[in-house]
Coordinates of C-alpha atoms in Angstrom, one line a residue:
Chain C
M616 CA 84.7 79.1 137.5
S617 CA 85.8 75.6 139.1
D618 CA 88.5 75.8 141.2
T619 CA 89.6 72.5 140.9
A620 CA 90.1 73.1 137.0
T621 CA 93.8 73.4 137.4
A622 CA 94.0 69.6 139.3
G623 CA 94.9 68.0 136.2
A624 CA 97.3 70.6 134.8
K625 CA 100.7 70.0 135.8
Q626 CA 102.1 73.3 138.0
P627 CA 105.3 74.7 137.9
R628 CA 106.4 76.4 140.9
W629 CA 106.4 79.9 141.0
P630 CA 108.1 81.9 140.8
L631 CA 110.0 79.5 138.2
R632 CA 113.9 80.6 138.2
P633 CA 116.6 79.3 136.6
N634 CA 119.9 79.3 138.5
S635 CA 121.1 82.9 139.3
G636 CA 124.0 82.4 136.8
R637 CA 121.4 81.8 134.1
F638 CA 119.0 84.4 135.4
A639 CA 122.1 86.9 135.1
I640 CA 122.6 86.1 131.8
G641 CA 118.8 86.4 130.7
L642 CA 118.6 89.8 132.5
F643 CA 121.9 90.7 130.7
L644 CA 120.5 89.8 127.3
V645 CA 117.1 91.5 127.8
A646 CA 118.7 94.7 128.7
L647 CA 121.2 94.3 126.1
V648 CA 118.4 93.9 123.6
Q649 CA 116.2 96.6 124.8
T650 CA 119.3 99.1 124.9
L651 CA 120.6 98.3 120.9
A652 CA 116.3 99.0 120.0
L653 CA 116.6 102.5 121.5
S654 CA 120.3 103.0 120.5
W655 CA 118.9 102.1 117.0
M656 CA 116.6 104.6 117.1
I657 CA 118.9 107.5 118.3
Y658 CA 121.4 106.5 115.6
D659 CA 118.8 106.9 113.0
R660 CA 117.8 110.3 113.8
V661 CA 121.4 111.5 114.7
T662 CA 122.1 110.2 111.1
L663 CA 119.6 111.4 109.3
I664 CA 119.7 115.0 111.1
S665 CA 123.6 115.4 110.5
S666 CA 123.6 113.9 107.1
G667 CA 120.2 114.5 105.4
K668 CA 119.3 117.3 102.8
E669 CA 118.0 120.2 104.3
I670 CA 114.9 122.3 103.2
V671 CA 112.7 124.5 105.1
L672 CA 109.1 124.3 105.0
D673 CA 106.6 126.9 105.6
T674 CA 104.0 126.0 108.5
I675 CA 101.3 126.9 110.9
P676 CA 101.5 125.9 114.5
V677 CA 98.9 125.0 117.1
D678 CA 99.3 124.0 120.7
P679 CA 97.8 120.8 122.1
R680 CA 99.6 118.7 125.0
S681 CA 100.6 115.2 124.9
L682 CA 99.8 112.9 127.8
F683 CA 103.1 111.3 128.0
R684 CA 105.4 113.5 125.5
G685 CA 105.2 117.1 127.4
D686 CA 104.5 120.2 125.7
Y687 CA 104.4 120.5 121.9
V688 CA 103.4 122.4 119.2
I689 CA 101.5 120.6 116.0
L690 CA 102.7 121.8 112.8
N691 CA 100.4 121.6 109.9
Y692 CA 102.2 122.1 106.6
P693 CA 100.8 123.3 103.1
I694 CA 102.2 120.2 101.9
S695 CA 99.9 118.2 104.2
S696 CA 96.9 118.9 102.2
L697 CA 97.4 117.3 98.9
N698 CA 95.2 118.0 95.5
L699 CA 95.4 115.0 93.8
T700 CA 93.9 116.5 90.5
A701 CA 96.5 118.6 90.0
L702 CA 99.2 116.4 90.5
K703 CA 101.1 113.4 89.0
G704 CA 101.6 110.0 90.2
D705 CA 99.5 106.8 91.3
K706 CA 96.0 106.8 92.0
G707 CA 94.1 104.6 94.5
L708 CA 95.7 105.7 97.8
R709 CA 93.9 105.4 100.7
R710 CA 94.3 105.8 104.8
G711 CA 97.4 104.2 106.4
M712 CA 98.9 103.7 102.8
K713 CA 102.8 104.7 103.0
V714 CA 103.4 107.5 100.1
F715 CA 106.2 109.4 98.8
V716 CA 105.8 112.9 97.7
T717 CA 107.8 114.7 95.5
L718 CA 108.5 118.5 95.9
R719 CA 109.8 121.0 94.1
K720 CA 111.0 124.7 95.0
P721 CA 109.9 127.7 92.6
Y722 CA 112.1 130.8 93.0
R723 CA 110.9 132.5 95.8
A724 CA 107.9 130.6 96.7
G725 CA 107.9 127.7 99.4
W726 CA 108.4 123.7 98.3
Q727 CA 105.3 122.5 96.4
P728 CA 104.3 118.9 95.8
V729 CA 104.9 117.4 92.0
S730 CA 103.8 113.8 92.3
V731 CA 102.3 111.2 94.7
T732 CA 103.5 107.7 94.5
K733 CA 103.2 104.6 96.4
S734 CA 106.9 103.5 96.1
F735 CA 110.4 105.9 96.0
P736 CA 110.5 107.5 92.4
T737 CA 112.9 105.9 90.2
E738 CA 114.0 109.1 88.7
I739 CA 114.6 112.0 90.6
E740 CA 115.1 115.7 88.9
K741 CA 118.2 117.8 90.3
D742 CA 115.6 120.4 92.1
H743 CA 113.2 117.9 93.3
V744 CA 113.4 116.2 96.9
V745 CA 111.2 113.2 97.9
L746 CA 109.5 113.1 101.4
R747 CA 108.0 110.0 102.6
G748 CA 104.6 110.2 104.5
K749 CA 101.6 108.2 105.5
V750 CA 98.1 109.0 104.5
R751 CA 96.1 110.2 107.1
S752 CA 92.8 110.7 105.5
G753 CA 91.3 111.4 102.0
G754 CA 90.3 109.4 98.7
D755 CA 90.7 109.9 95.2
K756 CA 90.7 113.9 95.1
N757 CA 92.1 115.2 98.1
L758 CA 95.0 113.8 100.5
R759 CA 95.7 114.6 104.2
V760 CA 99.3 113.2 104.7
N761 CA 101.6 113.0 107.8
Y762 CA 105.6 113.3 107.4
G763 CA 106.4 112.6 111.0
I764 CA 107.6 116.0 111.1
E765 CA 104.3 117.2 112.9
A766 CA 105.4 117.6 116.2
Y767 CA 107.8 120.1 117.9
F768 CA 108.6 119.6 121.6
V769 CA 108.9 122.4 123.8
P770 CA 109.7 123.2 127.4
E771 CA 106.4 122.8 129.6
G772 CA 104.7 126.1 129.4
E773 CA 106.4 127.5 126.3
G774 CA 104.3 126.2 123.6
K775 CA 101.8 128.8 124.1
D776 CA 104.8 131.5 124.1
L777 CA 106.1 130.1 121.0
E778 CA 102.8 130.3 119.3
R779 CA 102.6 134.0 120.4
V780 CA 106.0 134.7 119.0
V781 CA 105.0 133.3 115.7
R782 CA 101.7 134.7 115.4
E783 CA 102.5 138.0 113.4
K784 CA 105.7 136.1 112.0
K785 CA 106.5 133.4 109.4
L786 CA 107.5 130.2 110.9
Q787 CA 109.4 127.8 109.1
V788 CA 110.6 124.5 109.7
L789 CA 114.2 123.4 109.0
V790 CA 113.7 119.4 107.4
A791 CA 116.6 117.0 107.1
I792 CA 115.7 114.3 104.5
G793 CA 117.0 111.0 104.3
T794 CA 118.1 108.9 100.8
N795 CA 114.8 106.9 101.7
G796 CA 112.7 110.0 101.8
E797 CA 112.9 110.1 105.9
A798 CA 112.1 113.6 107.4
A799 CA 113.4 115.0 110.8
I800 CA 113.1 118.1 112.5
K801 CA 116.3 120.1 112.5
G802 CA 115.4 123.5 114.0
L803 CA 112.7 126.3 113.9
E804 CA 113.0 129.5 111.7
V805 CA 111.0 132.9 112.4
D806 CA 111.9 135.5 109.6
G807 CA 114.4 133.6 108.6
K808 CA 116.2 133.5 111.6
R809 CA 116.9 130.3 113.5
L810 CA 114.3 130.2 116.6
H811 CA 115.9 126.5 118.0
E812 CA 118.4 124.5 116.2
E813 CA 118.9 120.9 117.3
T814 CA 122.2 119.8 118.5
L815 CA 122.9 115.8 117.8
F816 CA 123.7 115.4 121.3
Chain V
M200 CA 92.3 80.6 145.4
I201 CA 91.5 82.4 148.0
G202 CA 87.4 81.6 147.6
Y203 CA 88.5 78.3 147.2
K204 CA 90.6 78.5 150.6
S205 CA 87.4 80.2 152.4
R206 CA 84.8 77.9 150.8
L207 CA 86.7 74.8 151.8
A208 CA 87.0 76.0 155.5
R209 CA 83.6 76.4 155.3
D210 CA 83.0 72.9 154.1
L211 CA 85.2 71.4 156.2
K212 CA 83.8 72.7 159.4
R213 CA 80.0 71.8 158.1
W214 CA 81.7 67.9 157.7
R215 CA 83.7 67.8 160.6
D216 CA 80.4 68.9 162.7
N217 CA 78.2 66.0 160.6
G218 CA 81.0 63.4 161.5
I219 CA 81.8 63.1 157.7
V220 CA 85.3 64.1 158.3
D221 CA 87.2 63.4 161.7
A222 CA 89.2 66.3 163.7
D223 CA 92.9 64.8 162.6
T224 CA 91.7 64.6 158.5
A225 CA 90.3 68.0 158.8
R226 CA 93.4 69.4 160.5
A227 CA 95.6 67.5 157.6
I228 CA 93.7 69.2 154.9
E229 CA 93.9 72.7 156.3
T230 CA 97.6 72.2 156.7
D231 CA 97.9 70.9 153.1
I232 CA 96.3 73.6 151.7
A233 CA 98.1 76.4 153.9
A234 CA 101.4 74.7 152.4
H235 CA 100.2 74.5 148.9
G236 CA 97.9 77.2 148.6
R237 CA 99.3 80.0 145.7
S238 CA 97.1 83.0 147.1
A239 CA 98.8 86.2 146.0
S240 CA 100.4 87.8 148.7
L241 CA 100.3 91.1 150.1
P242 CA 104.4 92.0 149.4
T243 CA 103.6 90.8 146.0
I244 CA 100.6 92.7 145.4
M245 CA 102.7 95.9 146.7
A246 CA 106.0 95.2 145.1
I247 CA 104.1 95.1 141.5
L248 CA 102.0 98.3 142.5
G249 CA 105.3 100.0 143.7
A250 CA 107.2 99.0 139.8
A251 CA 103.7 100.6 138.3
L252 CA 104.0 103.6 140.2
L253 CA 107.6 104.0 139.3
C254 CA 106.9 103.7 135.8
F255 CA 104.1 106.3 135.6
A256 CA 106.6 108.5 137.7
A257 CA 109.3 108.0 134.9
M258 CA 106.5 108.9 132.4
T259 CA 105.2 112.2 134.2
F260 CA 108.8 113.0 134.3
V261 CA 108.5 112.9 130.7
A262 CA 105.9 115.3 130.4
A263 CA 108.0 117.3 132.2
N264 CA 110.1 118.2 129.6
W265 CA 113.6 118.5 131.3
Q266 CA 115.4 120.8 129.0
E267 CA 117.6 122.1 131.5
L268 CA 119.7 118.7 130.9
S269 CA 121.8 118.3 127.8
K270 CA 120.5 115.6 125.4
L271 CA 123.6 113.3 126.6
T272 CA 122.9 113.6 130.3
R273 CA 119.3 112.9 129.4
L274 CA 120.0 109.8 127.3
C275 CA 122.5 108.6 130.4
I276 CA 119.6 108.9 132.8
L277 CA 117.7 106.9 130.6
F278 CA 119.9 104.0 129.8
G279 CA 121.1 103.9 133.5
G280 CA 117.7 103.7 135.0
L281 CA 116.8 100.6 132.3
W282 CA 120.2 98.9 133.4
G283 CA 119.4 100.0 137.5
S284 CA 116.2 98.1 137.5
Y285 CA 117.5 94.8 135.8
I286 CA 120.6 94.9 138.3
A287 CA 118.1 95.4 140.9
A288 CA 116.0 92.3 140.0
W289 CA 119.2 90.1 140.1
V290 CA 120.6 91.8 143.4
T291 CA 117.3 91.2 144.8
Q292 CA 117.0 87.6 143.2
R293 CA 120.5 87.1 144.8
A294 CA 118.9 87.7 148.2
S295 CA 116.0 86.0 148.4
M296 CA 113.6 88.2 147.1
P297 CA 111.7 86.9 144.2
Y298 CA 108.8 88.8 144.6
I299 CA 111.2 92.1 144.4
A300 CA 112.8 90.8 141.7
E301 CA 109.8 90.6 139.7
A302 CA 109.1 94.0 140.1
A303 CA 112.4 95.2 139.0
I304 CA 111.8 93.1 136.0
L305 CA 108.2 95.1 135.6
L306 CA 109.9 98.4 136.1
G307 CA 112.4 97.6 133.7
S308 CA 109.9 96.8 131.1
G309 CA 107.9 99.8 132.0
L310 CA 111.0 102.1 131.6
F311 CA 112.0 100.5 128.2
G312 CA 108.5 102.0 127.1
A313 CA 109.3 105.2 128.6
N314 CA 112.6 105.5 127.0
I315 CA 111.1 105.1 123.5
M316 CA 108.7 108.2 124.5
L317 CA 111.6 110.0 125.8
I318 CA 114.2 109.3 122.7
A319 CA 110.9 110.3 120.6
Q320 CA 110.5 113.8 122.6
I321 CA 114.2 114.2 122.4
Y322 CA 114.7 114.0 118.7
H323 CA 111.0 115.4 117.9
L324 CA 109.9 111.9 116.5
D325 CA 106.4 111.8 115.4
G326 CA 106.1 109.0 113.2
N327 CA 103.4 106.3 113.6
P328 CA 102.7 106.2 117.4
P329 CA 101.3 102.3 117.0
D330 CA 105.2 101.5 116.2
A331 CA 106.4 102.6 119.0
V332 CA 103.8 101.0 121.5
F333 CA 104.4 97.6 119.2
M334 CA 108.3 98.0 119.7
W335 CA 107.5 98.5 123.6
A336 CA 105.5 95.1 123.7
C337 CA 108.5 93.3 121.8
G338 CA 111.0 94.1 124.4
V339 CA 108.8 93.5 127.3
L340 CA 107.6 90.1 125.5
L341 CA 111.5 89.2 125.0
A342 CA 111.6 90.0 129.2
G343 CA 108.9 87.9 129.7
I344 CA 109.9 85.0 127.9
V345 CA 113.6 84.9 128.9
L346 CA 113.1 85.5 132.6
Q347 CA 109.8 83.7 132.9
S348 CA 108.1 86.8 134.3
R349 CA 104.6 86.5 134.6
P350 CA 103.8 90.6 135.0
A351 CA 105.7 91.3 132.0
L352 CA 103.7 88.6 129.9
A353 CA 100.9 90.2 131.2
L354 CA 102.2 93.5 130.4
A355 CA 103.3 92.3 126.7
I356 CA 99.6 91.1 126.0
V357 CA 98.4 94.5 127.3
L358 CA 100.8 96.5 125.0
F359 CA 100.0 94.0 122.1
S360 CA 96.2 94.9 122.5
V361 CA 96.6 98.7 122.8
W362 CA 99.0 98.4 119.4
S363 CA 96.5 96.7 117.5
W364 CA 93.2 98.9 118.6
W365 CA 95.5 101.9 117.8
E366 CA 96.2 100.9 114.6
V367 CA 92.7 100.0 113.9
V368 CA 91.7 103.7 114.6
Q369 CA 94.7 104.8 112.7
Q370 CA 94.2 102.8 109.6
G371 CA 90.6 103.6 109.9
A372 CA 88.0 100.7 109.7
E373 CA 89.8 97.1 108.9
A374 CA 90.8 94.0 110.7
H375 CA 94.2 94.2 112.0
F376 CA 95.4 90.5 111.4
P377 CA 99.1 90.8 112.7
F378 CA 97.1 90.8 116.3
L379 CA 96.8 87.2 115.8
I380 CA 100.7 86.5 115.4
A381 CA 101.5 88.9 118.4
W382 CA 98.7 87.0 120.5
A383 CA 100.0 83.6 119.4
A384 CA 103.8 84.7 120.4
C385 CA 102.2 85.6 124.4
A386 CA 100.4 82.3 124.1
I387 CA 102.9 79.9 123.8
P388 CA 105.0 80.8 126.8
I389 CA 102.0 81.1 129.1
F390 CA 101.1 77.9 127.8
W391 CA 104.3 76.6 128.7
L392 CA 104.2 78.4 132.1
R393 CA 100.6 77.1 132.7
W394 CA 99.6 80.4 133.8
K395 CA 96.0 80.2 134.7
V396 CA 95.5 84.1 134.9
G397 CA 97.5 84.5 131.7
Y398 CA 94.9 82.4 130.3
H399 CA 92.6 84.8 131.4
L400 CA 94.2 87.4 129.8
L401 CA 94.5 85.9 126.3
A402 CA 90.7 85.2 126.2
V403 CA 90.1 88.7 127.4
S404 CA 92.7 90.1 124.4
L405 CA 91.5 87.7 121.6
G406 CA 88.0 87.6 122.7
G407 CA 88.0 91.6 122.6
W408 CA 89.5 91.4 119.3
I409 CA 86.8 89.2 117.9
I410 CA 84.2 91.4 119.3
G411 CA 85.9 94.5 117.3
L412 CA 85.7 92.7 114.0
G413 CA 81.9 93.4 114.2
Y414 CA 82.5 97.3 113.9
V415 CA 86.0 97.4 112.1
F416 CA 84.7 96.3 108.7
E417 CA 83.9 98.7 106.1
D418 CA 81.8 98.1 102.8
G419 CA 84.1 96.9 100.4
D420 CA 86.3 95.2 102.7
L421 CA 86.3 91.5 103.1
F422 CA 82.4 91.3 102.9
D423 CA 79.2 93.4 103.6
T424 CA 79.1 95.2 106.9
R425 CA 76.0 93.5 107.6
A426 CA 77.7 90.1 107.9
A427 CA 80.5 91.4 110.5
H428 CA 78.4 90.9 113.6
P429 CA 76.9 87.4 112.3
L430 CA 80.6 86.4 112.1
V431 CA 81.5 87.6 115.5
V432 CA 78.2 85.2 116.5
G433 CA 79.8 82.2 114.5
I434 CA 82.7 82.4 115.6
G435 CA 81.8 82.6 119.5
L436 CA 79.7 79.7 118.7
A437 CA 82.2 77.9 117.0
L438 CA 84.4 78.3 120.2
T439 CA 81.6 77.6 122.7
A440 CA 81.1 74.2 120.7
V441 CA 85.0 73.9 120.8
G442 CA 84.7 74.4 124.7
I443 CA 82.1 71.7 125.3
A444 CA 83.2 69.2 122.8
A445 CA 86.8 69.2 124.1
R446 CA 86.2 70.2 127.7
G447 CA 88.2 67.3 128.7
V448 CA 91.3 67.9 126.7
I449 CA 91.4 71.7 127.5
E450 CA 91.1 70.9 131.3
R451 CA 93.7 68.1 130.8
W452 CA 96.2 70.3 129.1
T453 CA 95.5 73.8 130.6
G454 CA 93.1 73.5 133.6
F455 CA 90.8 76.1 131.4
G456 CA 87.9 74.1 130.5
G457 CA 85.4 75.9 132.7
P458 CA 86.3 79.9 131.3
F459 CA 86.9 78.5 128.1
V460 CA 83.1 78.2 127.5
I461 CA 82.3 81.2 129.5
Y462 CA 84.4 83.2 127.0
G463 CA 82.9 81.6 124.0
L464 CA 79.7 82.6 125.2
A465 CA 80.8 86.4 126.0
V466 CA 81.7 86.7 122.2
T467 CA 78.4 85.0 121.0
Y468 CA 76.5 87.0 123.2
A469 CA 78.5 90.1 122.3
G470 CA 77.7 89.9 118.5
M471 CA 73.9 89.0 119.0
F472 CA 73.6 92.1 121.3
A473 CA 75.0 94.4 118.8
M474 CA 72.8 92.9 116.2
Q475 CA 69.8 93.3 118.4
F476 CA 70.5 96.8 120.2
I477 CA 73.2 98.5 117.8
D478 CA 72.6 97.8 114.3
D479 CA 69.3 99.3 112.7
T480 CA 67.2 96.0 113.2
N481 CA 63.7 95.7 112.4
M482 CA 61.3 94.8 115.4
P483 CA 60.2 91.4 113.9
S484 CA 64.2 90.6 113.3
I485 CA 64.9 91.8 117.2
T486 CA 62.0 89.5 118.3
I487 CA 63.7 86.2 116.6
L488 CA 67.2 87.6 117.7
A489 CA 65.7 87.8 121.1
L490 CA 64.4 84.6 121.4
G491 CA 67.7 83.0 120.1
S492 CA 69.8 85.3 122.7
L493 CA 67.4 83.8 125.6
I494 CA 67.7 80.3 124.2
L495 CA 71.5 80.7 124.1
V496 CA 71.2 81.9 127.9
L497 CA 69.1 79.5 129.0
G498 CA 71.2 76.8 127.2
A499 CA 74.3 78.1 129.1
L500 CA 72.7 78.1 132.4
Y501 CA 71.2 74.3 132.1
Y502 CA 74.8 73.3 130.9
G503 CA 76.4 75.1 133.8
V504 CA 74.2 73.5 136.5
H505 CA 74.8 70.1 134.6
I506 CA 78.6 70.2 135.0
D507 CA 78.6 72.2 138.2
N508 CA 80.5 75.4 136.6
R509 CA 79.5 78.1 139.0
G510 CA 81.2 80.7 136.9
L511 CA 79.3 79.7 133.9
T512 CA 76.1 79.5 135.9
R513 CA 76.5 82.9 137.0
F514 CA 77.5 84.5 133.8
A515 CA 74.4 83.5 132.4
Y516 CA 72.4 85.3 135.0
L517 CA 74.3 88.2 134.1
L518 CA 73.7 87.7 130.1
F519 CA 69.8 87.3 131.2
C520 CA 69.7 90.4 132.9
I521 CA 71.3 92.7 130.1
E522 CA 69.2 90.7 127.7
L523 CA 65.9 91.6 129.4
L524 CA 67.1 95.7 130.0
G525 CA 68.2 95.8 126.6
L526 CA 64.8 94.5 125.3
Y527 CA 63.3 96.7 127.9
F528 CA 65.2 100.1 126.3
K529 CA 64.9 99.4 122.8
T530 CA 61.0 98.6 123.4
L531 CA 60.8 101.3 125.4
G532 CA 57.6 103.5 124.1
T533 CA 55.4 100.6 123.1
L534 CA 54.6 99.7 126.2
L535 CA 52.0 96.9 125.0
D536 CA 54.4 95.3 123.3
T537 CA 57.2 95.5 126.2
A538 CA 54.5 94.0 128.2
L539 CA 53.7 91.4 125.6
F540 CA 57.3 90.5 125.3
F541 CA 58.2 90.0 128.7
L542 CA 55.0 87.6 129.5
I543 CA 55.8 85.5 126.4
A544 CA 59.4 85.4 128.1
G545 CA 58.2 84.9 131.4
V546 CA 55.8 81.6 130.5
I547 CA 58.7 80.3 128.1
V548 CA 61.2 80.8 131.2
I549 CA 59.0 79.3 133.6
V550 CA 58.1 75.9 131.0
L551 CA 61.9 75.5 130.7
A552 CA 62.3 75.5 134.1
T553 CA 59.8 73.5 134.7
I554 CA 61.1 70.8 132.2
A555 CA 64.6 71.5 133.7
G556 CA 63.6 70.3 137.2
R557 CA 61.9 67.3 135.7
L558 CA 65.0 66.2 133.7
N559 CA 67.2 66.7 136.9
R560 CA 64.8 64.5 139.1
R561 CA 64.7 62.0 136.4
G562 CA 68.6 62.1 136.0
K563 CA 69.0 61.6 140.0
S564 CA 66.7 59.1 140.2
G565 CA 68.4 57.3 137.5
K566 CA 71.6 57.3 138.8
G567 CA 70.0 56.1 142.0
V568 CA 68.5 52.9 140.2
A569 CA 72.2 52.4 138.6
S570 CA 73.9 52.9 142.1

């Protein structure tokens, strides 16, 4: 590389700074926009948890560790694996697509999928709920779907304990569902008793 | 810049010893270079490294999972850290410590990402992880543009590259075209700042994305898989051709004429390498591709010597070595074939070297006659 390469280009002095007043306004603007973005994330979750429709889903935990997000348990749901031959809805669903899974709850049984569609269903029966998810893998017959409620963060080292507690018992997840199908974890239940319940703040 | 300074000092000493430059002129040149040379100073590097360490500290803090604190306290710490960084940038800027201010901006940008992860943890948010990286990258790009912060712009390019790679991994094999919009959004401020390191980062990220095209397409996508690596070669050749044809214009506008050709060559060769050594290619095709690669490398070597571009010349040498090693491992087991190939390649290279030498001498004598 020629070191005289920049000879023809007009070089601004470094560090190029506006006067301190404009720099202060710039800093304020950046901090404000970043704060608003983070606040929007929090507002979205808090609204969903406080006003979403509650359902209780059966689950089976596994315990990995995320590099940046501390200990957490991965939660698998029966509704994560869908047998498309037994369901109504759209065809041609591919990995990465957004899908809407309609669930219904038969008497004394867990929530079960009824249909899978590419867009939010126009008509929903009274005892049905719609969950928004993303296709993780699969094709025309079977589908793996993530709903964004597959991780539950626990204090460092407690992931294994939680798994031990629920090994012999039935673990369920209390989920809040928004009007657009978005889901958020609201708490955990073991044998019908609340184990962890999320506070808003 | 450091390399340029030491090379110039060495040359100056020789010119002074040979009487080409007198002592006063040599001293004047040294003074000028010392006054105008922009080498990365130790305080800058240390301040940036310090900011990076603080960002990692914040992320590890996340991993420690601080359940003893209430959510509200945690959120106050998050926002406090973010605003604290930018206030520190303002205070240090006013105190004429621009390098520390730069590090504080980088710290704020890093903390913005750590805060996204923390909020995801606090509210058990497990959506699409690349979305979080995209949000982080947008926030950092904003800081880079508004505050004209080069480290923030560099971080934004890295984050957008991670976002694109993650999207491809998550979605399965598919080209991720939105990356090009994000890349352009980073390129505009870097072009405006005429930042040479930034040009390199842009070239590496775009080059990586183009090379990645060779691996992400599957049958049934835009075209057949077998056409993917040739597409990369085609784009690389086009970029190299543009770099050669418009060298003067690129040099005048960006000062990036030399490296532009090198990156074009890198993309071209990456595609050819994949066709020869990664794809399931038969021996006759490999022989043709290997000859093509050698012609490409020798052409680059000749052009590098012709325009006195040391970087291009060294890069061509490197590619030459990679090609020979690749061929050696590919044909290992059939020693006779390997020996035959190296014999033919060796003869071709020596013949080309002889021709190049004659051309060079003819060129020099022509110039001598003209002058």
